mmCIF file of C-alpha atoms in Angstrom:
data_model
loop_
_atom_site.group_PDB
_atom_site.id
_atom_site.type_symbol
_atom_site.label_atom_id
_atom_site.label_comp_id
_atom_site.label_asym_id
_atom_site.label_seq_id
_atom_site.Cartn_x
_atom_site.Cartn_y
_atom_site.Cartn_z
ATOM 1 C CA UNK A 114 13.947 -8.223 -29.561
ATOM 2 C CA UNK A 115 17.538 -6.980 -29.530
ATOM 3 C CA UNK A 116 20.129 -9.576 -28.601
ATOM 4 C CA UNK A 117 22.748 -8.697 -26.001
ATOM 5 C CA UNK A 118 25.031 -11.751 -25.869
ATOM 6 C CA UNK A 119 27.247 -10.321 -23.102
ATOM 7 C CA UNK A 120 24.331 -9.435 -20.868
ATOM 8 C CA UNK A 121 22.767 -12.003 -18.573
ATOM 9 C CA UNK A 122 19.002 -11.979 -18.285
ATOM 10 C CA UNK A 123 17.419 -10.312 -15.290
ATOM 11 C CA UNK A 124 16.381 -12.825 -12.660
ATOM 12 C CA UNK A 125 14.188 -12.485 -9.573
ATOM 13 C CA UNK A 126 15.375 -12.981 -6.033
ATOM 14 C CA UNK A 127 13.625 -15.707 -4.008
ATOM 15 C CA UNK A 128 11.830 -12.921 -2.115
ATOM 16 C CA UNK A 129 10.528 -11.415 -5.345
ATOM 17 C CA UNK A 130 9.251 -14.805 -6.501
ATOM 18 C CA UNK A 131 7.449 -15.330 -3.188
ATOM 19 C CA UNK A 132 5.918 -11.854 -3.410
ATOM 20 C CA UNK A 133 4.728 -12.333 -6.995
ATOM 21 C CA UNK A 134 3.089 -15.600 -5.972
ATOM 22 C CA UNK A 135 0.929 -13.705 -3.464
ATOM 23 C CA UNK A 136 -1.059 -12.378 -6.489
ATOM 24 C CA UNK A 137 -3.606 -10.389 -4.481
ATOM 25 C CA UNK A 138 -3.376 -7.931 -1.590
ATOM 26 C CA UNK A 139 -5.593 -5.539 0.343
ATOM 27 C CA UNK A 140 -4.731 -1.845 0.745
ATOM 28 C CA UNK A 141 -6.259 0.096 3.673
ATOM 29 C CA UNK A 142 -6.556 3.906 3.839
ATOM 30 C CA UNK A 143 -7.750 5.472 7.100
ATOM 31 C CA UNK A 144 -6.731 8.960 8.304
ATOM 32 C CA UNK A 145 -8.209 12.379 9.208
ATOM 33 C CA UNK A 146 -9.292 12.572 5.536
ATOM 34 C CA UNK A 147 -11.979 10.068 6.539
ATOM 35 C CA UNK A 148 -13.606 12.857 8.584
ATOM 36 C CA UNK A 149 -13.210 15.474 5.834
ATOM 37 C CA UNK A 150 -14.677 14.035 2.604
ATOM 38 C CA UNK A 151 -11.351 14.928 1.007
ATOM 39 C CA UNK A 152 -8.640 12.956 -0.819
ATOM 40 C CA UNK A 153 -5.932 14.826 1.140
ATOM 41 C CA UNK A 154 -5.858 15.894 4.783
ATOM 42 C CA UNK A 155 -6.398 19.659 5.138
ATOM 43 C CA UNK A 156 -5.708 19.468 8.895
ATOM 44 C CA UNK A 157 -9.162 20.838 9.683
ATOM 45 C CA UNK A 158 -10.199 17.902 11.877
ATOM 46 C CA UNK A 159 -9.435 18.405 15.571
ATOM 47 C CA UNK A 160 -7.656 15.392 17.010
ATOM 48 C CA UNK A 161 -10.381 15.350 19.686
ATOM 49 C CA UNK A 162 -12.878 14.386 16.945
ATOM 50 C CA UNK A 163 -11.016 11.239 15.913
ATOM 51 C CA UNK A 164 -12.547 8.482 18.017
ATOM 52 C CA UNK A 165 -13.546 5.481 15.852
ATOM 53 C CA UNK A 166 -15.242 3.634 18.681
ATOM 54 C CA UNK A 167 -16.105 0.495 16.678
ATOM 55 C CA UNK A 168 -12.728 0.100 14.978
ATOM 56 C CA UNK A 169 -12.081 -3.591 14.483
ATOM 57 C CA UNK A 170 -8.987 -4.708 12.609
ATOM 58 C CA UNK A 171 -10.225 -8.303 12.761
ATOM 59 C CA UNK A 172 -13.037 -7.164 10.462
ATOM 60 C CA UNK A 173 -10.507 -5.559 8.110
ATOM 61 C CA UNK A 174 -8.482 -8.760 7.970
ATOM 62 C CA UNK A 175 -11.612 -10.852 7.426
ATOM 63 C CA UNK A 176 -12.525 -8.687 4.438
ATOM 64 C CA UNK A 177 -9.054 -9.272 3.019
ATOM 65 C CA UNK A 178 -9.438 -13.020 3.449
ATOM 66 C CA UNK A 179 -12.850 -12.949 1.772
ATOM 67 C CA UNK A 180 -11.267 -11.364 -1.304
ATOM 68 C CA UNK A 181 -8.596 -14.029 -1.475
ATOM 69 C CA UNK A 182 -5.847 -11.609 -0.449
ATOM 70 C CA UNK A 183 -2.635 -13.026 0.914
ATOM 71 C CA UNK A 184 -1.250 -9.765 2.297
ATOM 72 C CA UNK A 185 -2.414 -6.402 3.645
ATOM 73 C CA UNK A 186 -0.714 -3.014 3.290
ATOM 74 C CA UNK A 187 -1.820 -0.391 5.811
ATOM 75 C CA UNK A 188 -1.315 3.311 5.170
ATOM 76 C CA UNK A 189 0.406 3.982 8.491
ATOM 77 C CA UNK A 190 1.063 7.606 7.474
ATOM 78 C CA UNK A 191 -0.443 9.395 4.475
ATOM 79 C CA UNK A 192 0.791 12.707 3.059
ATOM 80 C CA UNK A 193 -0.955 14.743 5.773
ATOM 81 C CA UNK A 194 1.466 13.251 8.294
ATOM 82 C CA UNK A 195 -1.027 11.678 10.743
ATOM 83 C CA UNK A 196 0.506 8.526 12.256
ATOM 84 C CA UNK A 197 -1.659 5.507 13.090
ATOM 85 C CA UNK A 198 0.803 4.078 15.598
ATOM 86 C CA UNK A 199 2.287 5.053 18.956
ATOM 87 C CA UNK A 200 5.098 7.095 17.477
ATOM 88 C CA UNK A 201 7.615 9.132 19.417
ATOM 89 C CA UNK A 202 8.237 11.434 16.449
ATOM 90 C CA UNK A 203 5.161 13.606 15.897
ATOM 91 C CA UNK A 204 2.221 14.723 18.076
ATOM 92 C CA UNK A 205 0.009 14.563 14.971
ATOM 93 C CA UNK A 206 -0.853 10.950 15.691
ATOM 94 C CA UNK A 207 -3.365 8.498 17.111
ATOM 95 C CA UNK A 208 -1.659 8.891 20.510
ATOM 96 C CA UNK A 209 -3.125 12.384 20.810
ATOM 97 C CA UNK A 210 -6.763 11.406 20.107
ATOM 98 C CA UNK A 211 -9.393 10.164 22.558
ATOM 99 C CA UNK A 212 -9.485 6.745 20.880
ATOM 100 C CA UNK A 213 -8.693 4.168 23.577
ATOM 101 C CA UNK A 214 -7.550 6.945 25.851
ATOM 102 C CA UNK A 215 -4.648 7.772 23.570
ATOM 103 C CA UNK A 216 -3.148 4.313 23.991
ATOM 104 C CA UNK A 217 -4.467 2.716 20.795
ATOM 105 C CA UNK A 218 -2.182 1.503 18.016
ATOM 106 C CA UNK A 219 -3.878 0.641 14.728
ATOM 107 C CA UNK A 220 -0.678 -0.724 13.197
ATOM 108 C CA UNK A 221 -0.226 -3.124 16.121
ATOM 109 C CA UNK A 222 -3.864 -4.220 16.034
ATOM 110 C CA UNK A 223 -3.855 -4.935 12.312
ATOM 111 C CA UNK A 224 -0.512 -6.722 12.431
ATOM 112 C CA UNK A 225 -1.979 -9.069 15.058
ATOM 113 C CA UNK A 226 -5.201 -9.557 13.093
ATOM 114 C CA UNK A 227 -3.238 -10.454 9.963
ATOM 115 C CA UNK A 228 -0.977 -12.868 11.826
ATOM 116 C CA UNK A 229 -4.012 -14.699 13.238
ATOM 117 C CA UNK A 230 -5.339 -15.243 9.701
ATOM 118 C CA UNK A 231 -2.084 -16.117 7.993
ATOM 119 C CA UNK A 232 -1.952 -12.812 6.101
ATOM 120 C CA UNK A 233 1.369 -11.107 5.491
ATOM 121 C CA UNK A 234 1.584 -7.494 6.602
ATOM 122 C CA UNK A 235 3.050 -4.385 4.978
ATOM 123 C CA UNK A 236 3.158 -0.656 5.669
ATOM 124 C CA UNK A 237 2.861 2.538 3.635
ATOM 125 C CA UNK A 238 4.977 5.335 5.105
ATOM 126 C CA UNK A 239 4.505 8.498 3.088
ATOM 127 C CA UNK A 240 7.754 10.398 2.437
ATOM 128 C CA UNK A 241 5.632 13.503 1.921
ATOM 129 C CA UNK A 242 4.524 14.875 5.279
ATOM 130 C CA UNK A 243 2.641 18.171 5.259
ATOM 131 C CA UNK A 244 2.552 18.323 9.054
ATOM 132 C CA UNK A 245 6.361 18.521 9.067
ATOM 133 C CA UNK A 246 6.926 20.561 5.903
ATOM 134 C CA UNK A 247 8.145 17.745 3.670
ATOM 135 C CA UNK A 248 6.961 17.653 0.053
ATOM 136 C CA UNK A 249 6.931 14.787 -2.469
ATOM 137 C CA UNK A 250 9.763 12.355 -1.885
ATOM 138 C CA UNK A 251 10.425 13.801 1.554
ATOM 139 C CA UNK A 252 12.077 16.952 0.193
ATOM 140 C CA UNK A 253 12.191 20.030 2.402
ATOM 141 C CA UNK A 254 12.903 23.711 1.730
ATOM 142 C CA UNK A 255 16.520 23.853 2.887
ATOM 143 C CA UNK A 256 19.395 21.619 4.039
ATOM 144 C CA UNK A 257 18.786 22.215 7.751
ATOM 145 C CA UNK A 258 15.118 21.280 7.458
ATOM 146 C CA UNK A 259 16.107 18.273 5.349
ATOM 147 C CA UNK A 260 18.448 17.004 8.039
ATOM 148 C CA UNK A 261 15.718 17.361 10.686
ATOM 149 C CA UNK A 262 13.142 15.567 8.554
ATOM 150 C CA UNK A 263 15.574 12.829 7.559
ATOM 151 C CA UNK A 264 16.114 12.042 11.234
ATOM 152 C CA UNK A 265 12.367 11.957 11.944
ATOM 153 C CA UNK A 266 11.531 9.815 8.923
ATOM 154 C CA UNK A 267 14.307 7.350 9.759
ATOM 155 C CA UNK A 268 12.932 7.028 13.297
ATOM 156 C CA UNK A 269 9.405 6.465 11.950
ATOM 157 C CA UNK A 270 10.604 3.769 9.583
ATOM 158 C CA UNK A 271 12.611 2.094 12.328
ATOM 159 C CA UNK A 272 9.577 2.072 14.619
ATOM 160 C CA UNK A 273 7.434 0.426 11.947
ATOM 161 C CA UNK A 274 10.025 -2.169 10.996
ATOM 162 C CA UNK A 275 10.958 -3.207 14.539
ATOM 163 C CA UNK A 276 7.715 -3.239 16.530
ATOM 164 C CA UNK A 277 5.183 -5.175 14.473
ATOM 165 C CA UNK A 278 6.676 -8.442 13.349
ATOM 166 C CA UNK A 279 7.787 -9.428 9.839
ATOM 167 C CA UNK A 280 7.036 -6.835 7.142
ATOM 168 C CA UNK A 281 6.361 -8.114 3.615
ATOM 169 C CA UNK A 282 6.220 -4.751 1.830
ATOM 170 C CA UNK A 283 7.184 -1.108 2.399
ATOM 171 C CA UNK A 284 5.553 1.678 0.383
ATOM 172 C CA UNK A 285 7.437 4.910 -0.295
ATOM 173 C CA UNK A 286 4.833 6.610 -2.451
ATOM 174 C CA UNK A 287 6.342 9.288 -4.706
ATOM 175 C CA UNK A 288 9.846 7.858 -4.198
ATOM 176 C CA UNK A 289 12.177 8.934 -1.411
ATOM 177 C CA UNK A 290 15.194 11.202 -0.935
ATOM 178 C CA UNK A 291 15.783 10.238 2.713
ATOM 179 C CA UNK A 292 18.607 7.674 3.048
ATOM 180 C CA UNK A 293 17.124 4.471 4.459
ATOM 181 C CA UNK A 294 19.047 1.633 2.802
ATOM 182 C CA UNK A 295 20.826 0.735 6.056
ATOM 183 C CA UNK A 296 17.551 0.505 8.001
ATOM 184 C CA UNK A 297 15.909 -1.751 5.429
ATOM 185 C CA UNK A 298 19.001 -3.911 5.122
ATOM 186 C CA UNK A 299 19.197 -4.523 8.873
ATOM 187 C CA UNK A 300 15.507 -4.530 9.878
ATOM 188 C CA UNK A 301 13.548 -5.859 6.871
ATOM 189 C CA UNK A 302 15.938 -7.351 4.302
ATOM 190 C CA UNK A 303 13.268 -9.639 2.831
ATOM 191 C CA UNK A 304 10.604 -6.930 2.432
ATOM 192 C CA UNK A 305 9.593 -5.731 -1.002
ATOM 193 C CA UNK A 306 10.136 -1.986 -1.451
ATOM 194 C CA UNK A 307 7.747 0.111 -3.542
ATOM 195 C CA UNK A 308 9.588 3.045 -5.150
ATOM 196 C CA UNK A 309 12.855 4.763 -4.075
ATOM 197 C CA UNK A 310 16.416 3.792 -4.950
ATOM 198 C CA UNK A 311 15.862 0.622 -2.880
ATOM 199 C CA UNK A 312 12.839 -0.441 -4.948
ATOM 200 C CA UNK A 313 12.373 -4.143 -5.587
ATOM 201 C CA UNK A 314 8.886 -3.718 -7.095
ATOM 202 C CA UNK A 315 7.350 -0.930 -9.193
ATOM 203 C CA UNK A 316 4.042 0.838 -9.748
ATOM 204 C CA UNK A 317 1.865 -0.046 -12.691
ATOM 205 C CA UNK A 318 1.538 3.670 -13.531
ATOM 206 C CA UNK A 319 -2.219 4.201 -13.075
ATOM 207 C CA UNK A 320 -4.857 3.910 -10.343
ATOM 208 C CA UNK A 321 -7.271 1.759 -12.324
ATOM 209 C CA UNK A 322 -5.442 -1.454 -11.489
ATOM 210 C CA UNK A 323 -5.024 -2.248 -15.187
ATOM 211 C CA UNK A 324 -1.702 -3.619 -16.349
ATOM 212 C CA UNK A 325 -0.771 -3.184 -20.019
ATOM 213 C CA UNK A 326 0.049 -6.279 -22.016
ATOM 214 C CA UNK A 327 2.752 -7.272 -22.463
ATOM 215 C CA UNK A 328 4.471 -5.935 -19.363
ATOM 216 C CA UNK A 329 7.897 -7.399 -18.837
ATOM 217 C CA UNK A 330 9.247 -7.916 -15.345
ATOM 218 C CA UNK A 331 12.603 -6.406 -16.295
ATOM 219 C CA UNK A 332 13.693 -2.779 -16.663
ATOM 220 C CA UNK A 333 16.944 -1.032 -17.489
ATOM 221 C CA UNK A 334 19.172 -0.378 -14.489
ATOM 222 C CA UNK A 335 19.040 3.377 -15.001
ATOM 223 C CA UNK A 336 15.227 3.267 -14.918
ATOM 224 C CA UNK A 337 15.220 1.132 -11.778
ATOM 225 C CA UNK A 338 17.471 3.589 -9.941
ATOM 226 C CA UNK A 339 15.081 6.488 -10.531
ATOM 227 C CA UNK A 340 12.760 4.960 -7.947
ATOM 228 C CA UNK A 341 9.694 5.786 -10.043
ATOM 229 C CA UNK A 342 9.778 3.204 -12.836
ATOM 230 C CA UNK A 343 6.360 1.978 -13.999
ATOM 231 C CA UNK A 344 4.968 -0.591 -16.407
ATOM 232 C CA UNK A 345 5.836 1.848 -19.191
ATOM 233 C CA UNK A 346 9.519 1.152 -18.500
ATOM 234 C CA UNK A 347 9.195 -2.594 -19.110
ATOM 235 C CA UNK A 348 12.058 -3.959 -21.186
ATOM 236 C CA UNK A 349 12.631 -7.660 -21.915
ATOM 237 C CA UNK A 350 16.360 -6.901 -22.182
ATOM 238 C CA UNK A 351 16.485 -4.967 -18.906
ATOM 239 C CA UNK A 352 19.167 -5.812 -16.375
ATOM 240 C CA UNK A 353 16.982 -5.492 -13.259
ATOM 241 C CA UNK A 354 14.011 -7.664 -12.253
ATOM 242 C CA UNK A 355 11.360 -5.239 -10.987
ATOM 243 C CA UNK A 356 7.870 -6.781 -10.963
ATOM 244 C CA UNK A 357 4.677 -4.728 -11.049
ATOM 245 C CA UNK A 358 2.085 -3.979 -8.376
ATOM 246 C CA UNK A 359 -1.260 -2.652 -9.667
ATOM 247 C CA UNK A 360 -3.222 -0.732 -7.029
ATOM 248 C CA UNK A 361 -6.813 0.412 -7.349
ATOM 249 C CA UNK A 362 -9.870 1.464 -5.395
ATOM 250 C CA UNK A 363 -13.242 -0.074 -4.687
ATOM 251 C CA UNK A 364 -15.067 3.261 -5.110
ATOM 252 C CA UNK A 365 -12.735 5.586 -7.109
ATOM 253 C CA UNK A 366 -11.672 7.183 -3.798
ATOM 254 C CA UNK A 367 -8.789 6.110 -1.570
ATOM 255 C CA UNK A 368 -10.543 7.276 1.621
ATOM 256 C CA UNK A 369 -14.124 6.761 2.779
ATOM 257 C CA UNK A 370 -16.479 9.621 1.949
ATOM 258 C CA UNK A 371 -20.096 10.385 2.692
ATOM 259 C CA UNK A 372 -20.815 11.005 -1.004
ATOM 260 C CA UNK A 373 -19.343 8.031 -2.843
ATOM 261 C CA UNK A 374 -21.704 5.113 -2.186
ATOM 262 C CA UNK A 375 -22.834 5.259 -5.818
ATOM 263 C CA UNK A 376 -19.242 4.720 -6.959
ATOM 264 C CA UNK A 377 -18.967 1.168 -5.612
ATOM 265 C CA UNK A 378 -17.556 -0.860 -8.484
ATOM 266 C CA UNK A 379 -19.628 -3.673 -9.930
ATOM 267 C CA UNK A 380 -18.711 -7.333 -9.747
ATOM 268 C CA UNK A 381 -18.067 -7.381 -13.493
ATOM 269 C CA UNK A 382 -15.756 -4.374 -13.194
ATOM 270 C CA UNK A 383 -13.735 -6.027 -10.439
ATOM 271 C CA UNK A 384 -13.487 -9.345 -12.294
ATOM 272 C CA UNK A 385 -12.232 -7.522 -15.388
ATOM 273 C CA UNK A 386 -9.672 -5.725 -13.214
ATOM 274 C CA UNK A 387 -8.439 -9.079 -11.924
ATOM 275 C CA UNK A 388 -8.043 -10.430 -15.449
ATOM 276 C CA UNK A 389 -6.143 -7.335 -16.545
ATOM 277 C CA UNK A 390 -3.815 -7.184 -13.550
ATOM 278 C CA UNK A 391 -3.091 -10.625 -12.118
ATOM 279 C CA UNK A 392 -3.929 -12.039 -15.541
ATOM 280 C CA UNK A 393 -1.289 -9.773 -17.078
ATOM 281 C CA UNK A 394 1.393 -10.835 -14.623
ATOM 282 C CA UNK A 395 1.193 -8.145 -11.945
ATOM 283 C CA UNK A 396 0.127 -8.322 -8.302
ATOM 284 C CA UNK A 397 -3.190 -6.584 -7.552
ATOM 285 C CA UNK A 398 -3.660 -4.419 -4.448
ATOM 286 C CA UNK A 399 -7.353 -3.549 -3.919
ATOM 287 C CA UNK A 400 -8.137 -0.732 -1.500
ATOM 288 C CA UNK A 401 -10.586 -0.765 1.406
ATOM 289 C CA UNK A 402 -11.879 2.339 3.211
ATOM 290 C CA UNK A 403 -13.000 2.033 6.848
ATOM 291 C CA UNK A 404 -15.512 4.739 7.735
ATOM 292 C CA UNK A 405 -15.638 7.054 10.758
ATOM 293 C CA UNK A 406 -16.818 4.226 13.023
ATOM 294 C CA UNK A 407 -13.649 2.297 12.191
ATOM 295 C CA UNK A 408 -15.448 -0.411 10.224
ATOM 296 C CA UNK A 409 -15.396 -1.152 6.502
ATOM 297 C CA UNK A 410 -18.944 -0.365 5.279
ATOM 298 C CA UNK A 411 -21.310 -3.305 4.885
ATOM 299 C CA UNK A 412 -21.842 -2.829 1.150
ATOM 300 C CA UNK A 413 -18.079 -2.796 0.573
ATOM 301 C CA UNK A 414 -17.753 -5.954 2.658
ATOM 302 C CA UNK A 415 -20.453 -7.693 0.630
ATOM 303 C CA UNK A 416 -19.063 -6.674 -2.771
ATOM 304 C CA UNK A 417 -15.548 -7.736 -1.840
ATOM 305 C CA UNK A 418 -16.724 -11.143 -0.671
ATOM 306 C CA UNK A 419 -18.843 -11.561 -3.816
ATOM 307 C CA UNK A 420 -15.781 -10.821 -5.940
ATOM 308 C CA UNK A 421 -13.627 -13.257 -3.995
ATOM 309 C CA UNK A 422 -16.209 -16.024 -4.432
ATOM 310 C CA UNK A 423 -16.431 -15.400 -8.160
ATOM 311 C CA UNK A 424 -12.658 -15.501 -8.645
ATOM 312 C CA UNK A 425 -12.485 -18.756 -6.684
ATOM 313 C CA UNK A 426 -15.383 -20.191 -8.681
ATOM 314 C CA UNK A 427 -13.567 -19.498 -11.917
ATOM 315 C CA UNK A 428 -10.072 -20.562 -10.921
ATOM 316 C CA UNK A 429 -10.252 -22.947 -7.936
ATOM 317 C CA UNK A 430 -10.325 -26.028 -10.182
ATOM 318 C CA UNK A 431 -7.685 -25.865 -12.949
ATOM 319 C CA UNK A 432 -8.847 -27.205 -16.296
ATOM 320 C CA UNK A 433 -5.955 -29.663 -16.263
ATOM 321 C CA UNK A 434 -7.573 -31.405 -13.310
#
């Protein structure tokens, strides 16, 4: 290790410490992709077809609790642009479906379900939005389009941060070019931010949930400011504390599909993932995929609960006791 006597060591904020102590979270992906057997929304599903009559966010929250999760991150808008809340910014949203007569709000429902169970709640707001012509990071084709999209994205973020109670984490997948520092500072100053220039946590760098060892919590300031630092940028002499979140799937797919039941990961696989994520110092975010009814499938529910029981069996009673 190189010594830098004039440089103070990176240190976490109290909010970062509290977030790292959560250890385990639940990710939830649900969008028109769920009706398409596709990883990305091709906009082929008529909004009139999206009516998940049995949707029950209490079930989603119960699954998170069964895993031992302490927080839930909902994909409120994926790259296709479909919004799961009552937004005023885009007609491509749950408001324009027959579900609950167009008055349903999945973000509101899940926020309430989490609060009832003592789970913290976070949101994923994709900067990329194919319904509005924004590519990765929220970039558009010209300055005029950029200004229009910036205004829309800022309104979407403000809606999510002001309507649904305390937010523990905000995901800007693919980083973000839209200026939002003022909104976060005023509306969710304690929230952890995944990617962007405002990042306070970073991606592990893969979708397997496996964290390399060792992975230091610090990175160089220049790497932190890129908004896309990963575990590969770990540096024990780094000036910025930027802990790692390792996200992964239960089936190798982020959205429910009709053809992936055989991909459900085994108990042994999930236990090994826990050891090589939480055990390597990162926070693990395990995805769940509600199906077209709006419920997480029964076999996913059972496997998640089995995993949670096994982790508790192994670690509920410390050897020192």
